[in-house]
Amino acid sequence: MEELRSLTVSDDRLDDCREAIGPDLQDLIDASVASGFTIEETLIAISELVAEDFASAVKLPSVH
């Protein structure tokens, strides 16, 4: 397995990004729960999807 050497992300840009995606993420969570999924199921599914996208972005095998 390859090793991720380093990843540097600005705290300010990370905060800005969180502010930008936070409301949409909450809407997604709310819609999933309204559809009958539990909050735990929803968060696990989101976590797995994010892990897959992250692994793809840094060209590493997925950890999930």
Coordinates of N, CA, C and O in Angstrom, one line a residue:
M1 N 0.8 -1.2 0.0 CA 0.0 0.0 0.0 C 0.9 1.2 0.0 O 1.9 1.3 0.7
E2 N 0.5 2.2 -0.8 CA 1.2 3.5 -0.8 C 1.0 4.3 0.4 O 0.0 4.2 1.1
E3 N 2.0 5.2 0.7 CA 1.8 6.0 1.9 C 1.6 7.4 1.4 O 2.2 7.9 0.5
L4 N 0.6 8.1 2.0 CA 0.3 9.5 1.8 C 1.4 10.3 2.4 O 1.6 10.3 3.6
R5 N 2.2 11.0 1.6 CA 3.4 11.7 2.0 C 3.0 13.0 2.9 O 3.4 13.1 4.0
S6 N 2.2 13.9 2.3 CA 1.8 15.0 3.0 C 0.6 15.7 2.3 O 0.5 15.5 1.1
L7 N -0.2 16.4 3.1 CA -1.3 17.1 2.5 C -1.5 18.3 3.4 O -1.6 18.3 4.6
T8 N -1.3 19.5 2.8 CA -1.4 20.7 3.5 C -2.6 21.5 3.0 O -2.8 21.7 1.8
V9 N -3.5 21.9 4.0 CA -4.7 22.6 3.7 C -4.7 23.8 4.6 O -4.6 23.7 5.8
S10 N -5.0 25.0 4.1 CA -5.0 26.2 4.9 C -6.2 26.1 5.8 O -7.3 25.8 5.4
D11 N -6.0 26.5 7.1 CA -7.1 26.5 8.1 C -8.2 27.5 7.6 O -9.4 27.2 7.7
D12 N -7.9 28.6 7.0 CA -8.8 29.6 6.6 C -9.7 29.0 5.4 O -10.9 29.2 5.4
R13 N -9.0 28.4 4.5 CA -9.7 27.8 3.3 C -10.6 26.7 3.8 O -11.7 26.5 3.3
L14 N -10.1 25.9 4.8 CA -11.0 24.8 5.3 C -12.2 25.4 6.0 O -13.3 24.8 5.8
D15 N -12.0 26.4 6.8 CA -13.2 27.0 7.4 C -14.2 27.6 6.4 O -15.4 27.4 6.5
D16 N -13.7 28.2 5.4 CA -14.5 28.8 4.3 C -15.3 27.7 3.6 O -16.5 27.8 3.3
C17 N -14.6 26.6 3.3 CA -15.2 25.4 2.6 C -16.3 24.8 3.5 O -17.4 24.5 3.0
R18 N -16.0 24.7 4.8 CA -17.0 24.1 5.7 C -18.3 25.0 5.7 O -19.4 24.5 5.7
E19 N -18.1 26.3 5.7 CA -19.2 27.2 5.7 C -20.0 27.1 4.4 O -21.2 27.2 4.4
A20 N -19.3 26.9 3.3 CA -19.9 26.8 2.0 C -20.7 25.5 1.9 O -21.8 25.5 1.3
I21 N -20.2 24.4 2.4 CA -20.9 23.1 2.2 C -21.8 22.7 3.3 O -22.6 21.8 3.2
G22 N -21.6 23.3 4.5 CA -22.4 22.9 5.7 C -23.9 22.9 5.5 O -24.5 21.9 5.8
P23 N -24.5 23.9 5.0 CA -25.9 23.9 4.8 C -26.4 22.8 3.9 O -27.4 22.1 4.2
D24 N -25.7 22.6 2.8 CA -26.1 21.5 1.8 C -26.0 20.2 2.5 O -26.8 19.3 2.2
L25 N -24.9 20.0 3.2 CA -24.7 18.7 3.9 C -25.8 18.4 4.9 O -26.4 17.3 5.0
Q26 N -26.2 19.5 5.7 CA -27.3 19.3 6.6 C -28.6 19.0 5.9 O -29.4 18.1 6.4
D27 N -28.8 19.6 4.8 CA -30.0 19.3 4.0 C -30.0 17.9 3.5 O -31.1 17.2 3.6
L28 N -28.9 17.4 3.1 CA -28.7 16.0 2.7 C -29.0 15.0 3.8 O -29.8 14.1 3.7
I29 N -28.5 15.3 5.0 CA -28.7 14.5 6.2 C -30.2 14.5 6.5 O -30.8 13.5 6.8
D30 N -30.8 15.7 6.6 CA -32.2 15.8 6.9 C -33.1 15.0 5.9 O -34.0 14.4 6.3
A31 N -32.8 15.1 4.6 CA -33.6 14.4 3.6 C -33.4 12.9 3.8 O -34.4 12.2 3.6
S32 N -32.2 12.5 4.1 CA -32.0 11.0 4.3 C -32.8 10.5 5.5 O -33.4 9.5 5.4
V33 N -32.7 11.2 6.5 CA -33.5 10.8 7.7 C -35.0 10.9 7.5 O -35.7 10.0 7.9
A34 N -35.4 11.9 6.8 CA -36.9 12.0 6.4 C -37.3 10.9 5.5 O -38.5 10.5 5.5
S35 N -36.4 10.3 4.8 CA -36.7 9.1 3.9 C -36.7 7.8 4.7 O -37.0 6.8 4.1
G36 N -36.4 7.9 6.0 CA -36.5 6.7 6.8 C -35.2 6.1 7.2 O -35.2 5.0 7.9
F37 N -34.1 6.6 6.8 CA -32.8 6.1 7.3 C -32.5 6.8 8.6 O -32.9 7.9 8.9
T38 N -31.7 6.0 9.5 CA -31.4 6.6 10.8 C -30.2 7.6 10.6 O -29.5 7.6 9.5
I39 N -30.0 8.4 11.5 CA -28.9 9.4 11.5 C -27.6 8.6 11.4 O -26.6 9.0 10.7
E40 N -27.5 7.5 12.1 CA -26.2 6.7 12.1 C -26.0 6.1 10.7 O -24.9 6.1 10.2
E41 N -27.0 5.5 10.1 CA -26.9 5.0 8.7 C -26.5 6.1 7.8 O -25.6 5.9 6.9
T42 N -27.1 7.2 7.9 CA -26.8 8.3 7.0 C -25.3 8.8 7.1 O -24.6 8.9 6.1
L43 N -24.9 9.0 8.4 CA -23.5 9.5 8.6 C -22.5 8.4 8.2 O -21.4 8.8 7.6
I44 N -22.8 7.1 8.4 CA -21.9 6.1 7.9 C -21.8 6.1 6.4 O -20.7 6.0 5.9
A45 N -22.9 6.2 5.8 CA -22.9 6.2 4.3 C -22.2 7.4 3.8 O -21.4 7.2 2.8
I46 N -22.4 8.5 4.3 CA -21.7 9.7 3.9 C -20.2 9.6 4.1 O -19.3 9.9 3.3
S47 N -19.8 9.0 5.3 CA -18.4 8.8 5.6 C -17.7 7.9 4.6 O -16.6 8.1 4.2
E48 N -18.4 6.8 4.3 CA -17.9 5.9 3.3 C -17.7 6.5 1.9 O -16.7 6.3 1.2
L49 N -18.7 7.3 1.5 CA -18.6 8.0 0.2 C -17.5 9.0 0.2 O -16.7 9.1 -0.8
V50 N -17.3 9.7 1.3 CA -16.2 10.7 1.4 C -14.9 10.0 1.3 O -13.9 10.4 0.7
A51 N -14.7 8.9 2.1 CA -13.5 8.1 2.1 C -13.1 7.6 0.7 O -12.0 7.7 0.3
E52 N -14.1 7.1 -0.1 CA -13.9 6.7 -1.4 C -13.4 7.8 -2.3 O -12.5 7.7 -3.1
D53 N -14.1 9.0 -2.2 CA -13.7 10.1 -3.0 C -12.4 10.7 -2.7 O -11.6 11.0 -3.5
F54 N -12.0 10.7 -1.4 CA -10.7 11.1 -0.9 C -9.6 10.2 -1.5 O -8.6 10.7 -2.0
A55 N -9.8 8.9 -1.3 CA -8.9 7.9 -1.8 C -8.6 8.1 -3.3 O -7.5 8.1 -3.8
S56 N -9.7 8.3 -4.1 CA -9.6 8.6 -5.5 C -8.9 9.9 -5.8 O -8.0 9.9 -6.7
A57 N -9.1 10.9 -5.0 CA -8.5 12.2 -5.3 C -7.0 12.2 -5.0 O -6.2 12.8 -5.7
V58 N -6.6 11.4 -4.1 CA -5.1 11.3 -3.8 C -4.5 10.0 -4.4 O -3.4 9.7 -4.1
K59 N -5.3 9.3 -5.2 CA -4.9 8.2 -5.9 C -4.3 7.0 -5.0 O -3.3 6.5 -5.2
L60 N -5.1 6.7 -4.0 CA -4.8 5.6 -3.1 C -6.0 4.7 -3.0 O -7.1 5.1 -3.2
P61 N -5.8 3.5 -2.6 CA -6.9 2.6 -2.4 C -7.8 3.1 -1.3 O -7.3 3.7 -0.4
S62 N -9.1 2.8 -1.4 CA -10.1 3.3 -0.4 C -9.8 2.5 0.9 O -9.4 1.4 0.9
V63 N -10.0 3.2 2.1 CA -9.9 2.6 3.4 C -11.2 2.0 3.8 O -11.2 1.3 4.9
H64 N -12.3 2.1 3.1 CA -13.5 1.6 3.5 C -13.9 0.4 2.6 O -13.7 0.4 1.5

